[in-house]
Amino acid sequence: MGDFEIREEDLAGRIGKLETRHGTLETPTFFPVIHPVRLDIGIDILKKIGFNNFITNAFLIYKNRKNFKKIHEEFKFDGTIMTDSGAYQILQYGNVDIDNLTIVEFEKQIKPDIAVILDLPTGNTEDRAEAEKSVEETIKRVGEVYNEVDDDIIWTYPIQGGRYLDLIRKSTIDFNKFKDKFKFAALGSPTVLLQEYDYRSVVSMLVEVRTNLSRGVPLHLFGGGVPHMIPIMVALGVDSFDSASYILYARDNRYITRDRVLKLEEMDYFPCSCDVCAKYTPKELLEMDYDERIKLLAIHNLYAIKLEVNSTKQAIKEGRLFEYLQEKSRSHPAVYSAFKEALKYNELLEKFDNGIKPTGKGIFLFDYDSVFRPEIRRFGKILNRYEPKSKNAVLICYEGLSRPFLEDELVRKYVSISLRENKDVFIVVPFFGLIPIYWSDSYPLAQFELSEPVDDLVRKHMIDVIKDFITKKNYSKVEVVNCKDLHIESIGTLSSS
Ligand SMILES: [Zn+2]
């Protein structure tokens, strides 16, 4: 159990398959948090919405029913069940009256597919000593059950450290000591940061984990029930989430959309066509009695989360996750901040991005953010390896040229002249800088769409790339032709002759 196979990749995100005792779980996936006693939403409804997995709390079950049978029998559910262990209660109330060995023994008895040991969450503490203690204690507890855990359950290694990135690193690296028994890793405690819209911190925490955790290990994020952050978290390599937000928000009359959370009282229209939204208006929901309204709102909220997970997966499948992030980042300034933070780690995104676009469709280039997409970064590195054939370069601006560039009449004219006169021919294209003509029919150099006119930052980037290239490759004469709006004639003066 616990074999994880990566099927599709885009940026550092992936679609994977995790083998569990109750079937193969396709990731990225969302585990709705189910209260084991209250059961606000029936398991049958969960299935109907499309969730074949949920997470519940082994600690709460233990407190209420020590004679609990096998968990799948009790819940009458044949999908994947994950159990948390009481760490959330520690975060909420400071302590729980159970120890790690007891809860692990209990989890072995009720037999979920995936289980978590009783870790000590770092939470949102700003006390470094406390954060260090939570990391050390959690690692100690993993060690103390190491010989107790078996292969029937996928055991989760909790990564702690909170906002202290060096502690997260240590916590992640220590996973290697236990990796033959623990097949699943989970990052703890970002819930408060997410609630406070401190998405940038969450991004840097995830980058720290994904940089130090083997690519083949699935990564869960505790909490993380805000749909608008799901694409970014997935793009950084998160494979699953859990959250009770759908029900907590519902109790507060809050309606989740893919981009934000709205108060039911402020709504006139439902921007959704799920079972609930197709049938009722916001006013009708408000007039219902409390229990009925909460249930319906929770169902809608789950649909909204499901929709976002599926949209993200489809974007991975099409190889357009970067463009999807650009689109989603405009939903809220805090999401845009998170996106910008993620772009700082473009090396990581490029490293994991497999460079294959399954649909073969062109890439869409919008604004300066697009300069950071893996295809552009990778091209920049390849361009550095270009070997000049002569001392003279001809730069033809892309404006008005047909593609593939090599078939354009003007380009062909210059290519034949330069063969005679021994010159290297390049096409000047915003975002890329310049493209050696004989490379121009390879992906994505012939397949891109860009927004025009290009903004000043993109133009500056392009000019920097060109100047740098000409200097490094020692061209003594540079001729610029066909330039209208790009205004790069001045580059011609770079030539040293
Ligand atoms: Zn709906």
Coordinates of C-alpha atoms and ligand atoms in Angstrom, one line a residue:
M1 CA 0.0 0.0 0.0
G2 CA 1.0 3.6 -0.6
D3 CA 2.6 3.2 -4.0
F4 CA 2.4 6.5 -5.7
E5 CA 2.6 6.9 -9.5
I6 CA 2.9 10.3 -11.2
R7 CA 0.8 10.3 -14.4
E8 CA 0.9 13.9 -15.6
E9 CA 3.1 16.9 -14.7
D10 CA 3.0 20.6 -15.1
L11 CA 5.1 23.1 -13.2
A12 CA 5.8 21.3 -9.9
G13 CA 2.2 20.0 -9.8
R14 CA 1.1 16.6 -10.9
I15 CA -1.8 14.2 -11.4
G16 CA -0.9 11.0 -9.5
K17 CA -2.4 7.7 -8.4
L18 CA -2.1 6.5 -4.8
E19 CA -2.8 2.9 -4.1
T20 CA -4.9 2.5 -0.9
R21 CA -6.7 -0.5 0.5
H22 CA -9.9 0.9 -0.8
G23 CA -8.9 1.6 -4.4
T24 CA -6.7 4.0 -6.2
L25 CA -7.0 7.6 -5.2
E26 CA -6.4 10.1 -8.0
T27 CA -4.5 13.2 -6.8
P28 CA -4.7 16.1 -6.4
T29 CA -7.6 15.4 -4.2
F30 CA -9.5 17.1 -1.4
F31 CA -10.5 15.2 1.8
P32 CA -13.7 16.8 3.3
V33 CA -13.4 16.7 7.1
I34 CA -16.2 14.7 8.5
H35 CA -17.1 14.9 12.2
P36 CA -17.3 11.3 13.3
V37 CA -20.2 11.9 15.8
R38 CA -22.2 14.8 14.4
L39 CA -22.1 13.7 10.7
D40 CA -23.4 17.1 9.4
I41 CA -23.4 15.7 5.9
G42 CA -24.3 12.1 5.0
I43 CA -21.6 10.0 3.5
D44 CA -24.0 9.2 0.6
I45 CA -24.2 12.9 -0.2
L46 CA -20.4 13.1 -0.2
K47 CA -20.3 10.3 -2.8
K48 CA -23.0 12.0 -4.9
I49 CA -20.9 15.2 -5.1
G50 CA -18.0 13.1 -6.3
F51 CA -15.9 12.6 -3.2
N52 CA -14.7 9.0 -2.8
N53 CA -12.5 10.0 0.1
F54 CA -12.8 11.8 3.4
I55 CA -10.9 12.5 6.6
T56 CA -12.2 12.1 10.1
N57 CA -10.8 12.3 13.6
A58 CA -9.6 9.1 15.3
F59 CA -9.1 11.0 18.6
L60 CA -12.8 12.1 18.7
I61 CA -13.9 8.5 17.8
Y62 CA -11.7 7.2 20.6
K63 CA -13.1 9.6 23.1
N64 CA -16.7 8.7 22.2
R65 CA -16.5 5.0 21.3
K66 CA -13.5 2.9 22.3
N67 CA -15.2 -0.2 20.9
F68 CA -15.5 1.3 17.4
K69 CA -15.3 -1.5 14.8
K70 CA -13.5 -1.2 11.5
I71 CA -14.0 2.3 10.2
H72 CA -15.3 1.4 6.8
E73 CA -18.0 -0.8 8.4
E74 CA -19.0 1.9 10.8
F75 CA -19.3 4.6 8.1
K76 CA -20.7 2.2 5.5
F77 CA -18.2 3.6 3.0
D78 CA -16.0 1.7 0.5
G79 CA -13.8 4.6 -0.5
T80 CA -10.6 6.0 1.0
I81 CA -10.7 7.1 4.6
M82 CA -7.9 9.0 6.3
T83 CA -7.8 9.6 10.1
D84 CA -6.3 12.5 11.9
S85 CA -5.1 12.0 15.4
G86 CA -6.0 14.9 17.6
A87 CA -3.3 17.3 16.5
Y88 CA -6.0 19.7 15.4
Q89 CA -7.5 19.6 18.9
I90 CA -4.0 20.4 20.3
L91 CA -3.9 23.5 18.1
Q92 CA -7.3 24.5 19.3
Y93 CA -7.1 23.6 23.0
G94 CA -3.4 23.4 23.8
N95 CA -3.5 19.7 24.7
V96 CA -5.3 16.4 24.5
D97 CA -5.6 13.6 27.0
I98 CA -4.2 10.9 24.9
D99 CA -0.7 9.7 24.0
N100 CA 0.8 8.9 20.7
L101 CA 1.1 5.1 21.2
T102 CA -2.5 4.8 22.3
I103 CA -3.9 6.7 19.3
V104 CA -1.7 4.8 16.9
E105 CA -2.8 1.5 18.4
F106 CA -6.4 2.7 18.1
E107 CA -5.9 3.7 14.5
K108 CA -4.5 0.2 13.8
Q109 CA -7.7 -1.2 15.3
I110 CA -10.2 0.8 13.3
K111 CA -8.0 0.6 10.2
P112 CA -8.4 3.6 8.0
D113 CA -6.5 3.6 4.7
I114 CA -4.3 6.6 5.7
A115 CA -3.5 7.5 9.2
V116 CA -1.6 10.2 11.1
I117 CA 0.4 9.8 14.3
L118 CA -0.2 12.2 17.1
D119 CA 2.1 15.0 16.1
L120 CA 2.7 18.2 17.9
P121 CA 1.7 21.1 15.6
T122 CA 3.8 24.2 15.4
G123 CA 0.8 26.3 14.7
N124 CA 1.3 30.0 14.2
T125 CA 3.8 30.5 17.1
E126 CA 6.4 33.3 16.9
D127 CA 8.3 31.6 19.7
R128 CA 11.3 29.9 18.0
A129 CA 12.0 27.6 21.0
E130 CA 8.4 26.4 20.9
A131 CA 8.6 25.8 17.2
E132 CA 11.8 23.9 17.6
K133 CA 10.2 21.8 20.3
S134 CA 7.3 20.9 18.1
V135 CA 9.6 19.7 15.3
E136 CA 11.8 17.6 17.7
E137 CA 8.8 16.2 19.6
T138 CA 7.0 15.2 16.3
I139 CA 10.2 13.5 15.0
K140 CA 10.6 11.7 18.3
R141 CA 7.0 10.5 18.1
V142 CA 7.5 9.2 14.6
G143 CA 10.5 7.3 15.9
E144 CA 8.6 5.8 18.9
V145 CA 5.9 4.2 16.7
Y146 CA 8.3 3.3 13.9
N147 CA 8.2 -0.4 14.9
E148 CA 4.5 -0.4 15.6
V149 CA 3.2 0.7 12.2
D150 CA 2.6 -1.8 9.5
D151 CA 2.0 -1.9 5.8
D152 CA -1.8 -2.2 5.9
I153 CA -2.2 1.5 6.5
I154 CA -0.5 4.4 4.7
W155 CA 1.2 6.2 7.6
T156 CA 1.6 10.0 7.4
Y157 CA 4.8 11.7 8.4
P158 CA 3.9 15.2 9.7
I159 CA 6.2 18.0 8.7
Q160 CA 6.3 20.9 11.3
G161 CA 8.2 24.1 11.7
G162 CA 5.5 26.8 11.0
R163 CA 6.9 30.0 9.7
Y164 CA 10.5 28.9 10.5
L165 CA 11.7 27.7 7.1
D166 CA 14.9 26.2 8.4
L167 CA 12.9 24.1 10.8
I168 CA 10.6 23.0 8.0
R169 CA 13.7 22.0 6.1
K170 CA 15.0 19.9 9.0
S171 CA 11.7 18.3 9.5
T172 CA 11.4 17.4 5.8
I173 CA 15.0 16.1 5.5
D174 CA 14.4 13.9 8.6
F175 CA 11.6 12.2 6.7
N176 CA 14.3 10.1 4.9
K177 CA 15.0 8.3 8.2
F178 CA 11.5 6.9 8.2
K179 CA 10.6 6.7 4.6
D180 CA 10.4 2.9 4.4
K181 CA 7.5 2.9 6.8
F182 CA 5.9 6.3 6.1
K183 CA 4.7 6.7 2.5
F184 CA 2.8 10.0 2.9
A185 CA 4.1 13.3 4.1
A186 CA 1.9 16.2 5.3
L187 CA 2.7 19.8 6.1
G188 CA 1.0 21.1 9.2
S189 CA -0.4 24.3 10.5
P190 CA -0.9 26.7 7.6
T191 CA -4.6 27.1 8.5
V192 CA -4.1 30.3 10.5
L193 CA -1.9 31.8 7.8
L194 CA -4.6 31.0 5.2
Q195 CA -7.3 32.6 7.4
E196 CA -5.1 35.7 7.7
Y197 CA -4.6 35.8 3.9
D198 CA -0.8 35.4 4.5
Y199 CA -0.6 33.3 1.4
R200 CA 3.0 34.3 0.7
S201 CA 4.2 32.6 3.8
V202 CA 2.3 29.4 2.8
V203 CA 4.1 29.5 -0.6
S204 CA 7.5 29.8 0.9
M205 CA 6.7 26.9 3.3
L206 CA 5.6 24.7 0.5
V207 CA 8.6 25.5 -1.6
E208 CA 10.8 24.5 1.3
V209 CA 9.1 21.2 1.6
R210 CA 9.0 20.4 -2.1
T211 CA 12.6 21.3 -2.5
N212 CA 13.7 18.9 0.2
L213 CA 11.1 16.1 -0.2
S214 CA 11.7 13.4 -2.8
R215 CA 9.5 14.0 -5.8
G216 CA 8.0 10.5 -5.5
V217 CA 6.5 11.1 -2.1
P218 CA 2.9 12.4 -2.1
L219 CA 2.4 15.6 -0.1
H220 CA -0.7 16.5 1.9
L221 CA -1.5 19.9 3.3
F222 CA -3.4 20.0 6.5
G223 CA -6.1 22.6 6.2
G224 CA -6.2 24.5 2.9
G225 CA -9.9 24.7 2.2
V226 CA -9.9 28.0 0.3
P227 CA -10.5 27.1 -3.4
H228 CA -8.7 30.2 -4.8
M229 CA -5.4 29.0 -3.4
I230 CA -5.8 25.4 -4.6
P231 CA -4.2 25.9 -8.0
I232 CA -1.1 27.6 -6.6
M233 CA -0.7 25.0 -3.9
V234 CA -1.0 22.2 -6.5
A235 CA 1.4 24.0 -8.8
L236 CA 4.0 23.9 -5.9
G237 CA 3.6 20.1 -5.6
V238 CA 0.7 19.6 -3.1
D239 CA -1.1 16.4 -3.8
S240 CA -4.0 16.5 -1.3
F241 CA -5.8 18.8 1.2
D242 CA -8.3 18.5 3.9
S243 CA -10.5 21.1 5.4
A244 CA -13.8 21.6 7.3
S245 CA -14.2 25.0 5.7
Y246 CA -17.2 23.9 3.7
I247 CA -19.2 23.2 6.9
L248 CA -17.7 25.9 9.1
Y249 CA -18.4 28.5 6.5
A250 CA -21.9 27.2 6.0
R251 CA -22.7 27.6 9.7
D252 CA -21.8 31.2 9.2
N253 CA -23.9 31.7 6.1
R254 CA -20.8 31.9 4.0
Y255 CA -20.9 30.7 0.4
I256 CA -17.7 29.6 -1.3
T257 CA -17.1 30.5 -4.9
R258 CA -14.0 29.5 -6.8
D259 CA -12.6 32.9 -6.3
R260 CA -13.8 34.1 -2.9
V261 CA -16.2 33.7 0.0
L262 CA -19.5 35.6 0.0
K263 CA -22.1 36.2 2.8
L264 CA -25.5 34.8 1.8
E265 CA -27.2 38.0 3.0
E266 CA -25.2 39.9 0.4
M267 CA -26.1 37.7 -2.5
D268 CA -28.9 38.1 -5.1
Y269 CA -27.7 35.5 -7.5
F270 CA -25.9 32.2 -7.2
P271 CA -22.9 32.1 -9.7
C272 CA -23.1 28.2 -9.8
S273 CA -25.4 25.6 -11.2
C274 CA -24.9 22.8 -8.7
D275 CA -28.0 20.9 -7.3
V276 CA -28.5 23.5 -4.6
C277 CA -27.9 26.6 -6.7
A278 CA -30.0 25.4 -9.6
K279 CA -33.0 24.9 -7.3
Y280 CA -32.9 27.8 -4.8
T281 CA -32.3 31.5 -4.7
P282 CA -30.2 33.1 -2.0
K283 CA -33.4 34.6 -0.5
E284 CA -35.0 31.2 -0.4
L285 CA -32.0 29.7 1.4
L286 CA -32.1 32.5 4.0
E287 CA -35.7 31.8 4.7
M288 CA -35.1 28.1 5.5
D289 CA -34.6 26.8 9.0
Y290 CA -31.0 26.7 10.2
D291 CA -30.3 23.0 9.9
E292 CA -31.7 22.7 6.4
R293 CA -29.9 25.8 5.2
I294 CA -26.5 24.7 6.6
K295 CA -26.7 21.4 5.0
L296 CA -27.5 22.9 1.6
L297 CA -24.8 25.5 1.9
A298 CA -22.3 22.9 2.9
I299 CA -23.3 20.8 -0.2
H300 CA -22.8 23.8 -2.5
N301 CA -19.4 24.6 -0.8
L302 CA -18.2 21.1 -1.5
Y303 CA -19.3 21.4 -5.1
A304 CA -17.3 24.7 -5.3
I305 CA -14.1 23.0 -3.9
K306 CA -14.6 20.0 -6.2
L307 CA -15.0 22.3 -9.2
E308 CA -11.7 24.0 -8.4
V309 CA -9.8 20.8 -7.9
N310 CA -11.1 19.5 -11.2
S311 CA -10.3 22.7 -13.1
T312 CA -6.8 22.6 -11.7
K313 CA -6.4 18.9 -12.8
Q314 CA -7.7 19.7 -16.3
A315 CA -5.2 22.6 -16.5
I316 CA -2.4 20.1 -15.6
K317 CA -3.7 17.7 -18.2
E318 CA -3.6 20.3 -20.9
G319 CA -0.2 21.6 -19.8
R320 CA -1.6 25.1 -19.1
L321 CA -1.3 25.4 -15.4
F322 CA 0.8 28.5 -15.6
E323 CA -1.8 30.3 -17.6
Y324 CA -4.5 29.0 -15.2
L325 CA -2.5 30.5 -12.2
Q326 CA -2.2 33.8 -14.1
E327 CA -6.0 33.8 -14.5
K328 CA -6.7 32.8 -10.9
S329 CA -4.2 35.2 -9.4
R330 CA -6.4 38.1 -10.3
S331 CA -9.2 36.9 -8.0
H332 CA -7.7 38.6 -4.9
P333 CA -4.6 40.8 -4.3
A334 CA -3.5 38.2 -1.7
V335 CA -3.6 35.5 -4.3
Y336 CA -1.7 37.6 -6.7
S337 CA 0.9 38.2 -4.0
A338 CA 1.1 34.4 -3.5
F339 CA 1.5 34.0 -7.3
K340 CA 4.3 36.6 -7.4
E341 CA 6.0 34.8 -4.5
A342 CA 5.8 31.5 -6.4
L343 CA 7.4 33.1 -9.4
K344 CA 10.5 33.9 -7.3
Y345 CA 11.0 30.1 -7.3
N346 CA 10.8 29.8 -11.0
E347 CA 13.9 27.6 -10.9
L348 CA 12.0 25.0 -8.9
L349 CA 8.9 25.3 -11.2
E350 CA 11.2 24.9 -14.2
K351 CA 13.1 22.0 -12.7
F352 CA 9.9 19.9 -12.2
D353 CA 8.1 21.1 -15.3
N354 CA 8.5 18.3 -17.8
G355 CA 8.4 20.7 -20.8
I356 CA 6.0 18.5 -22.7
K357 CA 2.7 20.1 -23.6
P358 CA 0.4 17.2 -24.4
T359 CA -2.0 19.2 -26.6
G360 CA 0.8 20.8 -28.6
K361 CA -1.2 24.0 -28.3
G362 CA 0.7 27.3 -28.3
I363 CA 1.6 29.0 -25.0
F364 CA -0.2 32.3 -24.2
L365 CA 2.0 35.2 -23.2
F366 CA 0.3 38.1 -21.4
D367 CA 2.5 40.4 -19.3
Y368 CA 5.8 40.5 -17.5
D369 CA 4.7 37.5 -15.3
S370 CA 4.8 35.3 -18.4
V371 CA 8.6 35.9 -18.6
F372 CA 8.9 33.6 -15.6
R373 CA 7.1 30.6 -17.1
P374 CA 9.3 27.5 -17.5
E375 CA 9.3 27.5 -21.3
I376 CA 10.8 31.1 -21.4
R377 CA 13.4 30.4 -18.6
R378 CA 14.4 27.2 -20.3
F379 CA 14.7 28.9 -23.7
G380 CA 17.0 31.5 -22.1
K381 CA 19.4 28.8 -20.9
I382 CA 19.4 27.0 -24.3
L383 CA 20.0 30.4 -26.0
N384 CA 23.2 30.7 -23.9
R385 CA 24.6 27.6 -25.6
Y386 CA 24.1 28.9 -29.1
E387 CA 27.3 28.9 -31.1
P388 CA 27.7 31.8 -33.6
K389 CA 28.6 30.9 -37.1
S390 CA 29.9 34.4 -38.0
K391 CA 30.7 37.8 -36.5
N392 CA 27.6 39.4 -38.2
A393 CA 24.0 39.2 -37.0
V394 CA 20.8 40.1 -38.7
L395 CA 17.9 40.7 -36.3
I396 CA 14.4 40.6 -37.9
C397 CA 11.6 41.8 -35.8
Y398 CA 8.6 39.4 -35.6
E399 CA 6.1 42.1 -36.4
G400 CA 3.9 41.1 -39.3
L401 CA 5.8 37.9 -40.1
S402 CA 3.9 34.7 -40.7
R403 CA 4.8 31.5 -38.9
P404 CA 6.7 29.2 -39.0
F405 CA 9.1 32.0 -39.5
L406 CA 11.3 30.1 -41.9
E407 CA 8.4 30.1 -44.4
D408 CA 7.9 33.8 -44.3
E409 CA 8.9 35.6 -47.5
L410 CA 10.9 38.4 -45.9
V411 CA 12.7 35.9 -43.6
R412 CA 13.6 33.7 -46.6
K413 CA 15.0 36.7 -48.4
Y414 CA 17.3 37.5 -45.5
V415 CA 18.2 33.9 -45.0
S416 CA 19.4 33.5 -48.6
I417 CA 21.3 36.8 -48.4
S418 CA 23.0 35.8 -45.1
L419 CA 24.0 32.4 -46.5
R420 CA 25.9 34.3 -49.2
E421 CA 27.3 37.0 -46.9
N422 CA 27.9 34.7 -43.9
K423 CA 25.6 36.3 -41.3
D424 CA 23.6 34.7 -38.4
V425 CA 19.8 35.4 -38.7
F426 CA 17.6 35.8 -35.6
I427 CA 13.9 36.7 -35.1
V428 CA 13.3 39.2 -32.4
V429 CA 10.3 38.2 -30.3
P430 CA 9.1 39.8 -27.1
F431 CA 9.4 37.4 -24.0
F432 CA 11.9 35.2 -25.8
G433 CA 14.3 38.0 -26.8
L434 CA 15.7 36.6 -30.0
I435 CA 15.3 33.2 -31.7
P436 CA 18.0 31.7 -33.9
I437 CA 16.2 31.2 -37.2
Y438 CA 17.0 27.5 -37.5
W439 CA 15.5 26.9 -34.1
S440 CA 12.3 28.7 -34.9
D441 CA 10.1 25.8 -35.8
S442 CA 10.7 23.9 -32.6
Y443 CA 8.2 24.0 -29.7
P444 CA 7.2 26.6 -28.4
L445 CA 9.0 29.0 -30.6
A446 CA 6.6 28.6 -33.5
Q447 CA 3.6 28.1 -31.2
F448 CA 2.8 31.1 -29.0
E449 CA 0.2 33.8 -28.8
L450 CA 1.2 37.1 -27.3
S451 CA -0.8 40.2 -26.2
E452 CA 0.1 43.4 -28.0
P453 CA 1.4 46.0 -27.6
V454 CA 3.9 44.5 -25.2
D455 CA 4.3 46.3 -21.9
D456 CA 7.4 48.2 -21.0
L457 CA 8.8 45.5 -18.6
V458 CA 8.5 42.9 -21.3
R459 CA 10.2 45.1 -23.8
K460 CA 13.0 45.9 -21.4
H461 CA 13.4 42.2 -20.7
M462 CA 13.6 41.5 -24.4
I463 CA 16.2 44.2 -25.0
D464 CA 18.3 43.0 -22.0
V465 CA 18.3 39.5 -23.5
I466 CA 19.4 40.7 -26.9
K467 CA 22.1 43.0 -25.6
D468 CA 23.5 40.3 -23.3
F469 CA 23.5 37.8 -26.1
I470 CA 25.2 40.1 -28.6
T471 CA 27.9 41.0 -26.1
K472 CA 28.5 37.4 -24.9
K473 CA 28.6 36.0 -28.4
N474 CA 31.0 38.8 -29.6
Y475 CA 29.1 39.9 -32.7
S476 CA 30.9 42.8 -34.3
K477 CA 28.1 43.9 -36.6
V478 CA 24.4 43.9 -35.9
E479 CA 21.7 44.8 -38.5
V480 CA 18.1 45.4 -37.4
V481 CA 15.3 45.1 -39.9
N482 CA 11.5 45.1 -40.1
C483 CA 11.1 46.9 -36.8
K484 CA 8.0 49.1 -36.3
D485 CA 6.6 49.1 -32.8
L486 CA 9.3 47.3 -30.9
H487 CA 11.8 50.2 -31.4
I488 CA 15.0 48.3 -31.0
E489 CA 16.9 50.1 -33.8
S490 CA 19.4 51.3 -31.2
I491 CA 20.6 47.7 -30.8
G492 CA 22.3 48.1 -34.2
T493 CA 24.7 50.6 -32.6
L494 CA 25.9 47.9 -30.3
S495 CA 28.1 46.5 -33.0
S496 CA 31.7 47.3 -32.4
S497 CA 32.7 48.0 -36.0
Ligands
ZN1 ZN -23.8 25.7 -6.1

